[in-house]
Coordinates of C-alpha atoms in Angstrom, one line a residue:
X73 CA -26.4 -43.4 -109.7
X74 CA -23.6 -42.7 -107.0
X75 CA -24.5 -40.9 -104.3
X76 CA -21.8 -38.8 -102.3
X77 CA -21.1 -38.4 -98.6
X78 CA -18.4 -36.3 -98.4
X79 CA -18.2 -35.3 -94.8
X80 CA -17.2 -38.8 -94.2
X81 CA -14.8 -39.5 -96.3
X82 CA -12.2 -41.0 -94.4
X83 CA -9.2 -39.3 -96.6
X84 CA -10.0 -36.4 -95.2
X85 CA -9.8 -37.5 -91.5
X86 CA -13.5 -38.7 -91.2
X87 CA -14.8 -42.1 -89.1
X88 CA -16.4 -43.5 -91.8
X89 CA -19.1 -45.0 -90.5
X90 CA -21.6 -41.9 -90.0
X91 CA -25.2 -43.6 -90.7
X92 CA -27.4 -41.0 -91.8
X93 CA -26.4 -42.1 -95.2
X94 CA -28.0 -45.8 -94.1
X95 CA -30.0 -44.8 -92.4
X96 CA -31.8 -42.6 -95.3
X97 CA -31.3 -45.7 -97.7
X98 CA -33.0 -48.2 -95.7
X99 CA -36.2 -45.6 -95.5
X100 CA -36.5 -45.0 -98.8
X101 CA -35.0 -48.3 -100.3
X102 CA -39.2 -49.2 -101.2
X103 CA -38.7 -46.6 -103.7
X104 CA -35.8 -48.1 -105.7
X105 CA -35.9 -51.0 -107.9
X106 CA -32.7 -52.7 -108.1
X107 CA -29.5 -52.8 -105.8
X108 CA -28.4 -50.0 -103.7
X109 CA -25.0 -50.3 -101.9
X110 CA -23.1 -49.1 -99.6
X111 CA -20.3 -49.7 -97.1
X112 CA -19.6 -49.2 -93.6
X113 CA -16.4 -49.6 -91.8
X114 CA -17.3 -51.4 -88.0
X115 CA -15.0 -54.1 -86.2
X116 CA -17.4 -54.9 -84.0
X117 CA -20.4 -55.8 -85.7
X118 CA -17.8 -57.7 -88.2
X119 CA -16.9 -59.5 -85.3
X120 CA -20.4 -60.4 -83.9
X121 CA -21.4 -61.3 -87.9
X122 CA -18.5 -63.3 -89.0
X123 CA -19.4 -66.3 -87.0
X124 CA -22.4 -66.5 -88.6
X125 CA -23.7 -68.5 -91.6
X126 CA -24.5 -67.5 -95.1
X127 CA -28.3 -67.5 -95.2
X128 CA -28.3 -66.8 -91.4
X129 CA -30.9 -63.8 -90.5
X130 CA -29.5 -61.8 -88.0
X131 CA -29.6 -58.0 -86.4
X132 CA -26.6 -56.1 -85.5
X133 CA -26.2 -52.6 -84.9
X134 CA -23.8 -50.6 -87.3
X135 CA -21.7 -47.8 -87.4
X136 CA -22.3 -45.0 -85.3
X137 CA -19.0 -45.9 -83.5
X138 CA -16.1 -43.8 -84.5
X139 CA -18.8 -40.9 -85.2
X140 CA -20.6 -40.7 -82.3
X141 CA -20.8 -37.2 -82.8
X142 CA -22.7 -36.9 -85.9
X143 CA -24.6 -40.4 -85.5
X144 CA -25.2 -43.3 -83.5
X145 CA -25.7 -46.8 -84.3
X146 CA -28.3 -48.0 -86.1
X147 CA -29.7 -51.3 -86.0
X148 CA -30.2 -53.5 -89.3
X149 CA -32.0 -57.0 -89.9
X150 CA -30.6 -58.7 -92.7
X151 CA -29.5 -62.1 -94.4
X152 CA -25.6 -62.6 -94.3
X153 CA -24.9 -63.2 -98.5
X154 CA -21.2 -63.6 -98.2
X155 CA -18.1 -63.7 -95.2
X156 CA -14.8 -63.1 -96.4
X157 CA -11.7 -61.6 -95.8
X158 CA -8.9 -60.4 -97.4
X159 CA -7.3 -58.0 -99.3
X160 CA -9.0 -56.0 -102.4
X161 CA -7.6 -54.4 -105.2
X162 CA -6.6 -50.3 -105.1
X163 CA -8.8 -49.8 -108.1
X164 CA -8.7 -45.7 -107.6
X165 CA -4.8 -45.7 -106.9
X166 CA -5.2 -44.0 -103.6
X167 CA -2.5 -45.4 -101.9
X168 CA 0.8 -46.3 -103.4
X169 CA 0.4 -50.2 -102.7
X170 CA -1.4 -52.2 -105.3
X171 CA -3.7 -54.1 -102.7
X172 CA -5.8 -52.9 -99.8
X173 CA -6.0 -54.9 -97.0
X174 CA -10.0 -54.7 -95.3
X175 CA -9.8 -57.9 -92.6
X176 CA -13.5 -59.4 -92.5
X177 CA -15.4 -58.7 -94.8
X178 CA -19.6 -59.2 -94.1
X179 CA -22.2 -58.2 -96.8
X180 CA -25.7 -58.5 -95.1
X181 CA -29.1 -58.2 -97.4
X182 CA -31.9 -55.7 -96.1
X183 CA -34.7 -56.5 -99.1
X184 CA -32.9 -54.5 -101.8
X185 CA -30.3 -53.1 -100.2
X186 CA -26.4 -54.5 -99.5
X187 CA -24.7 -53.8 -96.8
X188 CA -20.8 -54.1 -97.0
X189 CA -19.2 -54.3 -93.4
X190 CA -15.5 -54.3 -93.2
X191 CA -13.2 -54.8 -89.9
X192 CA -11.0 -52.3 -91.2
X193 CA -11.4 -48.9 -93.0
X194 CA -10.6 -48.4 -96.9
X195 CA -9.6 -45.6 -98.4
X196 CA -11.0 -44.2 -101.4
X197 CA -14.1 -46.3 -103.1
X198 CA -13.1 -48.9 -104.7
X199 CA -15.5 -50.8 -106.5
X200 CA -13.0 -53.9 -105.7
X201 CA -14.8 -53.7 -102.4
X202 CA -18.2 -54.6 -103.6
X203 CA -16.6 -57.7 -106.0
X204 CA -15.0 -59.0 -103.1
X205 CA -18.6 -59.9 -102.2
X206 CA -20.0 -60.9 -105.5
X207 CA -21.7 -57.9 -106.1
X208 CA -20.7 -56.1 -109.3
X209 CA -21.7 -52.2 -108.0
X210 CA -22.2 -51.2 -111.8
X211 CA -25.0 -53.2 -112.4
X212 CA -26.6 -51.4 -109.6
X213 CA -29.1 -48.5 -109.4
X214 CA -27.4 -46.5 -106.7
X215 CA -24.0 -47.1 -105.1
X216 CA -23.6 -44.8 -102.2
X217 CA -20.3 -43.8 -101.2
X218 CA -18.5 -41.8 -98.6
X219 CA -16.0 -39.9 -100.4
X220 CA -15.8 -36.2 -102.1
X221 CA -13.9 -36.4 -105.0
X222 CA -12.7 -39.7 -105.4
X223 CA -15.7 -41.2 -107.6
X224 CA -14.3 -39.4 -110.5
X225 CA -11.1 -42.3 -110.2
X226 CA -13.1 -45.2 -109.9
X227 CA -16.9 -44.3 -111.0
X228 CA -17.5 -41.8 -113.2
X229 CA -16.9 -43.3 -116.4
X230 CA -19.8 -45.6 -116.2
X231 CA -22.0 -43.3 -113.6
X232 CA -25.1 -41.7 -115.3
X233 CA -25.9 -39.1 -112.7
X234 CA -24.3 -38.0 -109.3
X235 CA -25.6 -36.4 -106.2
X236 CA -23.8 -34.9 -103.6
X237 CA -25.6 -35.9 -100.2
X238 CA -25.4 -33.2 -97.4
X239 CA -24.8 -35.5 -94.4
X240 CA -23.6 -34.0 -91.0
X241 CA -20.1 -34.0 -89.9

């Protein structure tokens, strides 16, 4: 299932890292069995996270940061899986280089949930992203992703149902 947030979409001039999307995952994430992911682009709580070890349990407050208009930050417990960096592949074409270029790279663990916080924002969704940190985001139940359009490129041939969220901004 992919789940749309197309008001921050940052092709079209958005932050990025609105959480009411999160924010609505980690509430109902007792309801889902299997994976849910989704990204968030925030420096800052890369930069606090990436001197941390996998298997480390830590808080951090996300996003919230370039959209302080529509949001504010939220604050997630989790258990750093990976810390990376790096560039990722431009699976969806969106740009006219072949690579993307993300910095850190800090996927945390809320119970079922993955949380994908890059230093730098992406554009388009690339499943790339999600590979980067182990995570193969079509064996999941729900990949959540802030785009409009731009699943058709890279998820809808494998996607068996899509909902367009209708998050502020």
């Amino acid at each position: 299932i992919v789940i749309t947030d197309s008001a921050d979409n940052v092709g079209g001039g958005a932050g990025g890292d609105n959480t009411v999307m999160l924010e609505a995952l980690l509430k109902l994430r007792g309801e889902t069995e299997g994976l849910i992911l989704h990204h968030i682009p925030d420096a800052e709580a890369v930069s606090i996270l990436k001197a941390s070890n996998v298997g480390d349990t830590v808080t951090v407050k996300v996003g919230g940061k370039r959209d302080s208009r529509f949001c504010k930050p939220v604050s997630v417990t989790g258990e750093i899986l990976c810390v990376t960096e790096g560039f990722i592949s431009n699976d969806g074409k969106f740009t006219p280089k072949p690579l993307v270029e993300v910095g850190a790279i800090v996927c945390l663990g809320i119970d079922n949930v993955r949380l994908v916080i890059t230093e730098l924002l992406i554009m388009g969704p690339q499943p790339s992203l999600f590979r980067k940190v182990g995570l193969e985001p079509f064996d999941a139940k729900i990949v959540a992703l802030k785009t409009g359009i731009g699943y058709k490129v890279t998820y809808a041939h494998d996607t068996k149902n899509v909902f367009m969220a209708d998050c502020p901004g």
